[in-house]
C-alpha atoms as one frame of an Amber mdcrd trajectory, in Angstrom:
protein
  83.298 -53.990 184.883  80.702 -56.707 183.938  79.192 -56.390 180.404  75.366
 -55.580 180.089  73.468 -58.323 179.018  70.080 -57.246 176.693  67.416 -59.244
 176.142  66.565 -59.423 172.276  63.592 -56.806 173.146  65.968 -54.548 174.611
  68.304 -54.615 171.821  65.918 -53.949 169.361  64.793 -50.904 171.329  68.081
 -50.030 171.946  68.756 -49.787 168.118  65.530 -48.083 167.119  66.130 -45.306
 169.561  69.927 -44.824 168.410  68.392 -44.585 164.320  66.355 -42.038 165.316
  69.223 -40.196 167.025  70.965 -40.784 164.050  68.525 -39.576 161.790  68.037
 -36.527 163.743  71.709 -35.346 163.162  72.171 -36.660 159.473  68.481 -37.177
 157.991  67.337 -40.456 156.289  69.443 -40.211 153.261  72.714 -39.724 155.027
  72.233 -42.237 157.915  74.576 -45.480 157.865  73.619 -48.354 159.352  77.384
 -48.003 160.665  76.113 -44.871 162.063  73.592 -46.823 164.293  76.583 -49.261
 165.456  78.902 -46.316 166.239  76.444 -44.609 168.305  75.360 -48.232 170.644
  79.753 -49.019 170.096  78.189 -52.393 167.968  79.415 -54.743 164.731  77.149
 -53.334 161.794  76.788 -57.215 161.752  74.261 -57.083 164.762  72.200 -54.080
 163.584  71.568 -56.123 160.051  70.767 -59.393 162.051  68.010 -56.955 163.367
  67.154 -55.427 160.305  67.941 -56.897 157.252  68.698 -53.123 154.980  68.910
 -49.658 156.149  65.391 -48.619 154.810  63.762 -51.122 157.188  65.722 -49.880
 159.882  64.691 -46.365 159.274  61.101 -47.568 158.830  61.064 -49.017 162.366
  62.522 -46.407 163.672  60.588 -44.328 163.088  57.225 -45.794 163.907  59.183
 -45.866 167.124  59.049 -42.674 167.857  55.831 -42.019 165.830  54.415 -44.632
 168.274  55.762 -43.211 171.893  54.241 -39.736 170.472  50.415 -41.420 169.235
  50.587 -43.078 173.009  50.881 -39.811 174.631  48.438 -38.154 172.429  45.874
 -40.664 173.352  46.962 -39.800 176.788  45.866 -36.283 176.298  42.720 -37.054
 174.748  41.556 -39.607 177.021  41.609 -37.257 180.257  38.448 -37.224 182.580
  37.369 -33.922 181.322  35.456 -31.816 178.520  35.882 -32.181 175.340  37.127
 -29.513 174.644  40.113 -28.827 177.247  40.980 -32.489 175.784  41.373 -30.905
 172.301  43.130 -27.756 173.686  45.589 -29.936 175.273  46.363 -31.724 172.559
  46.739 -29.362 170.090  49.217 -26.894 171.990  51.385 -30.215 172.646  50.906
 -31.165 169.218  52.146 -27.842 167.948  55.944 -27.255 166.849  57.740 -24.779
 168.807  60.756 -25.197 167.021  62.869 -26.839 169.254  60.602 -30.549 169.229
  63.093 -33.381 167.834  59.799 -34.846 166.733  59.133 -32.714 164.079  62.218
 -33.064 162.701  61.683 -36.691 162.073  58.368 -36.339 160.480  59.835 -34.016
 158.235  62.646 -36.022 157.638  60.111 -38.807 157.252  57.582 -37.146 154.598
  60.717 -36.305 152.000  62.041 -39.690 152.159  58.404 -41.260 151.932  58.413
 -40.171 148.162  61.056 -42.801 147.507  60.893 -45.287 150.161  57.273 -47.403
 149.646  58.314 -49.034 153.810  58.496 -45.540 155.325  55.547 -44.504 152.944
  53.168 -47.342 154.623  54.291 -46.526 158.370  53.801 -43.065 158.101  50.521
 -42.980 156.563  49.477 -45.363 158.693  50.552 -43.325 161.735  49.321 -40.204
 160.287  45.432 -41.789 159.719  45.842 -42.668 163.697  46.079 -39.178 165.047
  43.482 -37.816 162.794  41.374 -40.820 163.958  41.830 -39.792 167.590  41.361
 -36.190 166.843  37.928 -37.170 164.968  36.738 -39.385 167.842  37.140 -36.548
 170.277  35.553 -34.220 168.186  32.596 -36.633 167.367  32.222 -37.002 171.345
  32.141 -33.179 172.035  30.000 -32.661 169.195  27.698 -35.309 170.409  27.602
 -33.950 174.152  26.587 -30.687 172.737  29.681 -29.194 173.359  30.539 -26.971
 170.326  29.299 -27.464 166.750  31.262 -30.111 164.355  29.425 -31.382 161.418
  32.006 -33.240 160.220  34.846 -34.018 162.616  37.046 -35.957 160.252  37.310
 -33.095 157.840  38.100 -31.198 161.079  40.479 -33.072 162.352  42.087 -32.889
 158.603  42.187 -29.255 158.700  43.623 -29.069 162.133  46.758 -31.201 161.394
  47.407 -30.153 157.941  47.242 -26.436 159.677  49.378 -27.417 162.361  52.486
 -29.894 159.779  52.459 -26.253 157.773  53.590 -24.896 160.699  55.644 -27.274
 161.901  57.783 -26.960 158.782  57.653 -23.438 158.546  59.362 -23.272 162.851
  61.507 -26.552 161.985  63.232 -24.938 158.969  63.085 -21.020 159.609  64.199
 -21.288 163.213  63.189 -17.990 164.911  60.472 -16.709 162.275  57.460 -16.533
 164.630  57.587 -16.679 167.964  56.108 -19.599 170.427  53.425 -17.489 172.087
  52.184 -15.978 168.423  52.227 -19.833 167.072  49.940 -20.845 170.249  47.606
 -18.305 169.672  47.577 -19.730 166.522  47.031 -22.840 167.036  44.255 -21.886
 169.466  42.054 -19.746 166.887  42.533 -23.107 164.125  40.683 -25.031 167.146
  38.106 -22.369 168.146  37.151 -21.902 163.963  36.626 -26.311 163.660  34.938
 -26.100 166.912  32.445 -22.725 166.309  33.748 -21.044 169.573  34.472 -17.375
 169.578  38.073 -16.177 169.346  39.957 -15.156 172.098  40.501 -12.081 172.251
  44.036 -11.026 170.715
């Protein structure tokens, strides 16, 4: 059978997305960079020729993934329609419903960002973007006259702090609240920031 022949690109990708398999099973402290070899069936030799230590590796694997998710955010929040069914979109794909890989990372990501200053700077970074996007969104609505939002960065704040609580409450206590109570949820946190009336329960 002929061998597969990646372009440098590719095998950087390649890599990236097998860390963050990797990290999904074992979790940023126990991940090897012999881990990431194993799972591509690679020398440990090449994966350090792309990344010179593990905690860059982790770093960029991360932002990876961070990345692919901010990309289909924007997505969301760039449809050709109100303001409002932008935000609503976005936050009930943005909420956990315990079975998003995602969330795992980021919560992988946050505990090892206490020790690890490169994972530190690419989160943050990523997590200023979505509340940027949120903001802009709610600025625009605002603006248009949609709803009511005096200050749509402190919105946009209270909305994702609101929604990582829950995302660590469904990632760790599997089976604690159920998907259609944690949409509802998530719904009401929107309709408070925005000054619309709660849906009735």
């Amino acid at each position: 059978m002929a061998r597969v022949r990646w372009s440098v690109a590719e095998r950087r990708e390649a890599l990236l997305r097998a860390a963050v398999v990797q990290i999904e099973a074992r979790g940023v402290a126990a991940v090897r960079i012999a881990d990431v070899a194993a799972e591509l069936g690679v020398s440990n030799a090449l994966v350090l020729y792309h990344f010179a230590t593990k905690e860059q590796l982790v770093a960029a694997a991360f932002a990876h993934a961070a990345e692919e998710d901010l990309a289909r955010l924007r997505a969301l929040l760039g449809r050709r329609t109100t303001a409002v069914r932008r935000l609503r979109a976005a936050v009930r794909w943005y909420a956990p419903t315990g079975r998003a890989k995602g969330w795992r990372l980021w919560i992988e990501s946050w505990a090892a960002a206490l020790r690890e200053p490169a994972l530190r700077e690419v989160a943050g970074a990523l997590d200023q973007a979505w509340k940027r996007e949120l903001a802009a969104v709610l600025a625009e609505g605002a603006a248009a006259g949609e709803f009511r939002c005096p200050d749509p960065v402190a919105a946009a704040w209270r909305l994702t702090a609101f929604l990582d609580g829950l995302a660590v409450q469904m990632t760790s206590y599997a089976g604690s609240l159920s998907r259609a109570t944690m949409l509802r949820w998530a719904d009401a946190a929107l309709d408070r920031e925005l000054g619309l009336p709660a849906a009735p329960a």
